[in-house]
Coordinates of C-alpha atoms in Angstrom, one line a residue:
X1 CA -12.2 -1.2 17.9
X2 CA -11.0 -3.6 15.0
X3 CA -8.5 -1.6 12.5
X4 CA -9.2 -1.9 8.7
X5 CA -6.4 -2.8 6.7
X6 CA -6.4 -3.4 2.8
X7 CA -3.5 -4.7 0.8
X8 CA -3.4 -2.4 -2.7
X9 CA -1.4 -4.4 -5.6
X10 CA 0.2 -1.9 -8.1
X11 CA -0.6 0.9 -6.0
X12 CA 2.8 2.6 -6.5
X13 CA 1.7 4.4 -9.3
X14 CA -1.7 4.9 -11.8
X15 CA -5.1 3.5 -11.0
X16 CA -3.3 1.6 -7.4
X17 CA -2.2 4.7 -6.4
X18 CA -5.2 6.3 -6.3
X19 CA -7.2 3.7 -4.9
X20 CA -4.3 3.5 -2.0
X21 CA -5.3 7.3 -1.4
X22 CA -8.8 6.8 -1.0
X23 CA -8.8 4.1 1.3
X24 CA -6.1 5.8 3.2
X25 CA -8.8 9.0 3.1
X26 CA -11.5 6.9 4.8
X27 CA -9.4 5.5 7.8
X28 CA -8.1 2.4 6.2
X29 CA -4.2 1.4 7.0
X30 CA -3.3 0.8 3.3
X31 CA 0.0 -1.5 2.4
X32 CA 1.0 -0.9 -1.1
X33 CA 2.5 -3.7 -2.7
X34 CA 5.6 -3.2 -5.3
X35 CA 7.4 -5.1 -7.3
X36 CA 9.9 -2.3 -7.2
X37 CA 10.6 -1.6 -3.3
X38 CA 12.0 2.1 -4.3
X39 CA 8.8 2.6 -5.8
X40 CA 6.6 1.1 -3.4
X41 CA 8.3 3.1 -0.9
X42 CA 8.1 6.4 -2.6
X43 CA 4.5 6.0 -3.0
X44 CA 3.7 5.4 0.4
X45 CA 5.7 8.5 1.6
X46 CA 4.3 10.7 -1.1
X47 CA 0.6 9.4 0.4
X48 CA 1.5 9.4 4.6
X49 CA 0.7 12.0 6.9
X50 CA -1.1 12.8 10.0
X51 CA -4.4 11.1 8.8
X52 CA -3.0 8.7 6.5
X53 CA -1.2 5.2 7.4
X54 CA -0.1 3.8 4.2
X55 CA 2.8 1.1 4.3
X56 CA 4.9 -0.6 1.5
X57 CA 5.7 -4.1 1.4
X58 CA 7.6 -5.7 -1.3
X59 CA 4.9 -7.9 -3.3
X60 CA 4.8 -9.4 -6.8
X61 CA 1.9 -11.7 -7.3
X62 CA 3.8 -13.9 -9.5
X63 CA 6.3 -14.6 -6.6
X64 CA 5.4 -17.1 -3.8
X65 CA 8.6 -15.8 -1.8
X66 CA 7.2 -12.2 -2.0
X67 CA 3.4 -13.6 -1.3
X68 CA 4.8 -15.2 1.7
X69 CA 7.3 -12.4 3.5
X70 CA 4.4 -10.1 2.5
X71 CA 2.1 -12.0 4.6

């Protein structure tokens, strides 16, 4: 069986965030990208559980170091 995975820009807080969830809510491993890491991470944790594999990567779009390492 092939895992779904989606990479969610912004998702550490808003509009991202909530998309994040409901991916994460139909099965989907969901990496949040942040431009803040503290963030990023906090929003993953607030969104993880038994059901839910969400990750946080580092990511700002404007960055090709943090394209790259996110990759």
């Amino acid at each position: 069986m092939q895992r779904r995975v989606a990479l969610v820009t912004g998702a550490n807080r808003g509009l991202g965030l909530e998309i994040a969830r409901q991916l994460a809510d139909l099965g989907i491993t969901v990496i949040i990208g942040a431009r803040d890491p503290e963030g990023g991470q906090s929003a993953a944790e607030s969104l993880r559980n038994d059901r839910r594999a969400v990750h946080s990567r580092l990511l700002d779009v404007t960055k090709a170091n943090t394209i790259q390492a996110a990759i």
